[in-house]
JSON list of C-alpha atoms and ligand atoms in Angstrom, two decimals:
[
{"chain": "A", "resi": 1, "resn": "UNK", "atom": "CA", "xyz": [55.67, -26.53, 64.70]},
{"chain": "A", "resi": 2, "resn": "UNK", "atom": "CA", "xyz": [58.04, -23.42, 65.16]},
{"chain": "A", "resi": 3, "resn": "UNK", "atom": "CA", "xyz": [56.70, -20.11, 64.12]},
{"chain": "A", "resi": 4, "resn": "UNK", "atom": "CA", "xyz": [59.07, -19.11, 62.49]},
{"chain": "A", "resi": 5, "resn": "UNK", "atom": "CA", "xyz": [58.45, -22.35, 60.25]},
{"chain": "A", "resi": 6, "resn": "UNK", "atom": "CA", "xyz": [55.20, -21.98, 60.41]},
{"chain": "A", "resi": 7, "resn": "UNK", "atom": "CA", "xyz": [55.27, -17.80, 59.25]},
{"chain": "A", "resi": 8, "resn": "UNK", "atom": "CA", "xyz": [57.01, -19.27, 55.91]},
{"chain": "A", "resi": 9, "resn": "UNK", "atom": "CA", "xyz": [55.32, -21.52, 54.62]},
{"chain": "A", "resi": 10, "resn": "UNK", "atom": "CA", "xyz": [52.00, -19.62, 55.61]},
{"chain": "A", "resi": 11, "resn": "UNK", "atom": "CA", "xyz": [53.49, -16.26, 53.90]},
{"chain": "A", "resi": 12, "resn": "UNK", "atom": "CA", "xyz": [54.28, -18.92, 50.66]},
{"chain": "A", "resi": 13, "resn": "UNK", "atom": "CA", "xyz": [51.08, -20.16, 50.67]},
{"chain": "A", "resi": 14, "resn": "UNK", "atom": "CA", "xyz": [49.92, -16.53, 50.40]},
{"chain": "A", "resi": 15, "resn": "UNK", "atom": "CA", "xyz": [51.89, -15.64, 47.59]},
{"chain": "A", "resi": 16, "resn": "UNK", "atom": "CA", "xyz": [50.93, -18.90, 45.28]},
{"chain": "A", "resi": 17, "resn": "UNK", "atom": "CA", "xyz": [47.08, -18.39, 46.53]},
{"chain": "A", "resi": 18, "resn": "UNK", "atom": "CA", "xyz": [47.47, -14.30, 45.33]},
{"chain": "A", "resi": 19, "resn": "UNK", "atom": "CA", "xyz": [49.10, -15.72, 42.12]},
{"chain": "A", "resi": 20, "resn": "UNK", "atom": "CA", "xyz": [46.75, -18.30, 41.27]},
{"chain": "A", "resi": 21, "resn": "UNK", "atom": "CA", "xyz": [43.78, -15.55, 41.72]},
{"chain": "A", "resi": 22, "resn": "UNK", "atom": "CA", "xyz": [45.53, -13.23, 39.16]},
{"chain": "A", "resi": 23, "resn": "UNK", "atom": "CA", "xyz": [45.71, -16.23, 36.92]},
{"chain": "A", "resi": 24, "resn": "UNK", "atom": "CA", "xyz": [42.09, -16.68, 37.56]},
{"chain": "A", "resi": 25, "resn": "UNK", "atom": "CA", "xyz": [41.10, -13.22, 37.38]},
{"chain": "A", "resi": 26, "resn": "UNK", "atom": "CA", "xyz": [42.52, -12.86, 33.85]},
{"chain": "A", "resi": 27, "resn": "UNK", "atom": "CA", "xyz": [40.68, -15.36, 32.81]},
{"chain": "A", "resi": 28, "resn": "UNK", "atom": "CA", "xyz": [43.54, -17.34, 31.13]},
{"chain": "A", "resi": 29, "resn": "UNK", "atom": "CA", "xyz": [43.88, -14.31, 28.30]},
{"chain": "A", "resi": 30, "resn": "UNK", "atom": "CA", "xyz": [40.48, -14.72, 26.89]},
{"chain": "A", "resi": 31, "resn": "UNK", "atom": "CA", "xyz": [38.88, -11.87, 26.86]},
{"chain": "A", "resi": 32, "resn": "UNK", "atom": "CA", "xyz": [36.38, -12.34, 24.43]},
{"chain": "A", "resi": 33, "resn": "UNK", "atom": "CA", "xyz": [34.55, -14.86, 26.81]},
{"chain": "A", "resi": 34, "resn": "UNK", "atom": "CA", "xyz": [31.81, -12.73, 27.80]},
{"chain": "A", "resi": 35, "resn": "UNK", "atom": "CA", "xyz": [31.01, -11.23, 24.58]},
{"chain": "A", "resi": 36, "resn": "UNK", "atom": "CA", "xyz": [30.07, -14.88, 23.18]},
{"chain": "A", "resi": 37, "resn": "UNK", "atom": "CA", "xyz": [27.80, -16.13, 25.60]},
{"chain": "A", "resi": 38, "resn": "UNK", "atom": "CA", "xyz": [25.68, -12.94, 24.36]},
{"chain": "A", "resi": 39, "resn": "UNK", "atom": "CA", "xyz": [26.37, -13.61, 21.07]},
{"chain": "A", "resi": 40, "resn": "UNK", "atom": "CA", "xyz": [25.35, -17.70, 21.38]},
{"chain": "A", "resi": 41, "resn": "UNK", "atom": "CA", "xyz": [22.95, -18.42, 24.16]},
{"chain": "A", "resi": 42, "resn": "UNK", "atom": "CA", "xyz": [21.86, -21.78, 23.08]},
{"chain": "A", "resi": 43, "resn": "UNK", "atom": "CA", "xyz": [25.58, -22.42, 23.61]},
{"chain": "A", "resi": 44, "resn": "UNK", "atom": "CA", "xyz": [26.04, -20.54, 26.13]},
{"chain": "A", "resi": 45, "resn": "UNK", "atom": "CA", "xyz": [25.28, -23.89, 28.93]},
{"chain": "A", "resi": 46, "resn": "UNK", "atom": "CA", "xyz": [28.91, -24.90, 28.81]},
{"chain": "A", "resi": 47, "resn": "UNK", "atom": "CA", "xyz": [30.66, -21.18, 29.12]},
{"chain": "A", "resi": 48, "resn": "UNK", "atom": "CA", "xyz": [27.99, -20.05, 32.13]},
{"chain": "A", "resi": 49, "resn": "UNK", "atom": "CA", "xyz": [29.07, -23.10, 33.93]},
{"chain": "A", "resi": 50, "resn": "UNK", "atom": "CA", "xyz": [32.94, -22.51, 33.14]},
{"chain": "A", "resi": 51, "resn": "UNK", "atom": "CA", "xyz": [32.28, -18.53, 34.32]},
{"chain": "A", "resi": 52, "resn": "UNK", "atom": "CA", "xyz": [30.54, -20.20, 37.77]},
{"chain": "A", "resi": 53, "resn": "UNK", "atom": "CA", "xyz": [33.18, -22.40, 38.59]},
{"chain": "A", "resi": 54, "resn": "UNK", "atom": "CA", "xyz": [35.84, -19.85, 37.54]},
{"chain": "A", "resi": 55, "resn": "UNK", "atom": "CA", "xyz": [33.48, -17.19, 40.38]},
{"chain": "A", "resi": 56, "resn": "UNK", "atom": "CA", "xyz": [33.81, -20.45, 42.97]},
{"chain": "A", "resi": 57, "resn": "UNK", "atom": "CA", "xyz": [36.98, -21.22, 42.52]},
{"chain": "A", "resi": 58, "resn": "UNK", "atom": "CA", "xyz": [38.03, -16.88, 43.25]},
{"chain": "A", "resi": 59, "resn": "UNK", "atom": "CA", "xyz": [35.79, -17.46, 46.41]},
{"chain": "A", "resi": 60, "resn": "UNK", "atom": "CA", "xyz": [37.58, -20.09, 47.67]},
{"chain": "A", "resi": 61, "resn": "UNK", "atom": "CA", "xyz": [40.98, -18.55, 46.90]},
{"chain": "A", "resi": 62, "resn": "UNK", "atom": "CA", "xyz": [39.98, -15.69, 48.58]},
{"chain": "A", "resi": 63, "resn": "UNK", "atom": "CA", "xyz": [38.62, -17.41, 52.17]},
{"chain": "A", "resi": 64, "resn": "UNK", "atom": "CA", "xyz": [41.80, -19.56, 51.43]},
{"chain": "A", "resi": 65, "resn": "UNK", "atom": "CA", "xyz": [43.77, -16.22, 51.91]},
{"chain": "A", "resi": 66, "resn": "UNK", "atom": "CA", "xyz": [41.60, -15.11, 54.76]},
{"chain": "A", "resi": 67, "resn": "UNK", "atom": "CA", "xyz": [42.74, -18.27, 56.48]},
{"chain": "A", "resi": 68, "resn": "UNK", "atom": "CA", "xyz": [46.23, -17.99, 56.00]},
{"chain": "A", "resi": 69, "resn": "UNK", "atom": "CA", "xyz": [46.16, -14.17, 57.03]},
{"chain": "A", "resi": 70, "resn": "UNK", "atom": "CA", "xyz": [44.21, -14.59, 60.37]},
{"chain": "A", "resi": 71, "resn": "UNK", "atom": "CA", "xyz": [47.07, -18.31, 60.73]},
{"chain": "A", "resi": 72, "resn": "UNK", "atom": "CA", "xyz": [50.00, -15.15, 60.07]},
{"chain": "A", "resi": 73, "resn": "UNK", "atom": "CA", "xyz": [48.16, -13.04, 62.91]},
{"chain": "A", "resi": 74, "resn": "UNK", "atom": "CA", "xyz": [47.95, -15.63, 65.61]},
{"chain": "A", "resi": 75, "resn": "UNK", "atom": "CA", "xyz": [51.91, -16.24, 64.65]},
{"chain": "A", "resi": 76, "resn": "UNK", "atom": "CA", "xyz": [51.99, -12.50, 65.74]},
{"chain": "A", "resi": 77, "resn": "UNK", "atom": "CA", "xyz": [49.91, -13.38, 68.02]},
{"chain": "A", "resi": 78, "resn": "UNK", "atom": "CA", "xyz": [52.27, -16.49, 69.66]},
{"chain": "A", "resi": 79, "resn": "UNK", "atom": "CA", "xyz": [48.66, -18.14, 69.94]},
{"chain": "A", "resi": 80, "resn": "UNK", "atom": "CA", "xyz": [49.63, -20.36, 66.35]},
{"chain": "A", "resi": 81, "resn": "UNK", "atom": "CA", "xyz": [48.96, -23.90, 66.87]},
{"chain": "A", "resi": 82, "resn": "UNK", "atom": "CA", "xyz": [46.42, -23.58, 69.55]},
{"chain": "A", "resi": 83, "resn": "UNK", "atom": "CA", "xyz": [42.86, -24.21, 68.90]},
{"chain": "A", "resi": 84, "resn": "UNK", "atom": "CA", "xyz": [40.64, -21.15, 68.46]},
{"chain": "A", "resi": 85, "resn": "UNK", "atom": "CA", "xyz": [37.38, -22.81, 70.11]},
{"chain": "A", "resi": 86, "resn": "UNK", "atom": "CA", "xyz": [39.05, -25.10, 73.29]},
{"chain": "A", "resi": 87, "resn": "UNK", "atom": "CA", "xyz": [43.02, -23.86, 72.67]},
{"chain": "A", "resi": 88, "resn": "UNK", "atom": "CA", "xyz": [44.14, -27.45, 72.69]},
{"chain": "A", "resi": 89, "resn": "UNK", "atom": "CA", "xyz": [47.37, -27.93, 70.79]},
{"chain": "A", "resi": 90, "resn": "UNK", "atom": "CA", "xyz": [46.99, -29.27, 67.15]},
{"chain": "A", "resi": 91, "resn": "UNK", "atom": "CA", "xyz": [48.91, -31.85, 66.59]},
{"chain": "A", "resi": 92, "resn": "UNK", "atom": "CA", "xyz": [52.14, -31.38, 64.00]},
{"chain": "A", "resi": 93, "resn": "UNK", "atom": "CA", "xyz": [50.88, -33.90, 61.42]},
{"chain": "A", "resi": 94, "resn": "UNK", "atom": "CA", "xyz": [47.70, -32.17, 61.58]},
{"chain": "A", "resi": 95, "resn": "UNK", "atom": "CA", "xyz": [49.61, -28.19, 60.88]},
{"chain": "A", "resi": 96, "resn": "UNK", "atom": "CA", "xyz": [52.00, -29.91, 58.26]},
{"chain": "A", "resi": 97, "resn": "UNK", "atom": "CA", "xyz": [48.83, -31.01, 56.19]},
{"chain": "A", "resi": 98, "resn": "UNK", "atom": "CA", "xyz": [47.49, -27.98, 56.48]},
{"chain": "A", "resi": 99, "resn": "UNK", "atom": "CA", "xyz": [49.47, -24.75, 57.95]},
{"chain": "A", "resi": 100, "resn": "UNK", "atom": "CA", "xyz": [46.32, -22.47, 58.25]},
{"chain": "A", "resi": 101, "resn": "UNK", "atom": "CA", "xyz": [44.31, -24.27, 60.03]},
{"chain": "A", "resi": 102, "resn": "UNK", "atom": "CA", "xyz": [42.31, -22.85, 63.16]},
{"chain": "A", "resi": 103, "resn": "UNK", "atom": "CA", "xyz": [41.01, -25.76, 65.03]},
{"chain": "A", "resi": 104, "resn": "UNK", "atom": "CA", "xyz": [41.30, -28.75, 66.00]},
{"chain": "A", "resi": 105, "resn": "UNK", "atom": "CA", "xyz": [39.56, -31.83, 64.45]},
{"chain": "A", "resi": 106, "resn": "UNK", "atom": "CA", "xyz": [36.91, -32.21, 66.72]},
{"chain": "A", "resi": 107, "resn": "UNK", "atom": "CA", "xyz": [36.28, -28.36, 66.93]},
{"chain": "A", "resi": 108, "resn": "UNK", "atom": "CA", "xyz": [36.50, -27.94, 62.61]},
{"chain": "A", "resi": 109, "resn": "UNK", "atom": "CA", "xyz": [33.75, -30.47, 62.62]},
{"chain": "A", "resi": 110, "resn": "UNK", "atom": "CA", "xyz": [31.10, -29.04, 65.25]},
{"chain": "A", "resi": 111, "resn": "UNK", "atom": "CA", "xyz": [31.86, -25.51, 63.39]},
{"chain": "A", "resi": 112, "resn": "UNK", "atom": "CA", "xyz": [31.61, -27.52, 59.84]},
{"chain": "A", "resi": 113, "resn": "UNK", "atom": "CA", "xyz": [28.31, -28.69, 61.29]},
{"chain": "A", "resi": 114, "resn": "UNK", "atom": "CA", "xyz": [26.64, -25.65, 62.21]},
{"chain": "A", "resi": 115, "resn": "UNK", "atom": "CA", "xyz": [26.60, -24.03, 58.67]},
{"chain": "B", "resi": 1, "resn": "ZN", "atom": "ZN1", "xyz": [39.28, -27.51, 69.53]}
]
């Protein structure tokens, strides 16, 4: 993929993954959320669970971002598209599915593995 192709749709990416965590961050408006899970605990099972996932889902938006920011510095770095582990090329299909990725199939897997 070109880099200059590849810088785009990373540095889109960024901006709809920053967007969505604003979106998330509000809380969709509600800000009287908190206040009644202390004022209802025995109903407070389905809004802990809603606050959890809303935490997860931030977490994942944020390594999301830290992705696509370290994809954007091997673009600076002219070493985007290569492989972090064994620097093999990754094949196009595999950088149009998903632009920030850091290694190859074989290599995500064996680091997948380990944690
Ligand atoms: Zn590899």
């Amino acid at each position: 993929m070109e880099a200059a192709v590849a810088r785009g749709r990373l540095e889109q990416m960024l901006a709809e993954l920053e967007e969505s965590a604003r979106v998330l961050q509000r809380g969709g408006g509600d800000s009287g959320e908190l206040t009644s899970i202390d004022q209802h605990p025995a109903d407070s099972g389905t809004n802990l669970a809603d606050a959890d996932r809303e935490e997860a889902s931030i977490e994942i938006l944020h390594a999301q971002q830290e992705r696509v920011q370290e994809a954007l510095a091997r673009v600076d770095a002219g070493t985007y598209g290569r492989c972090v582990d064994c620097g093999s090329e990754l094949p196009d299909e595999r950088l149009e599915a998903r632009p920030e990725a850091a290694r190859c199939v074989n290599c995500q897997q064996r680091a997948e593995a380990v944690r």
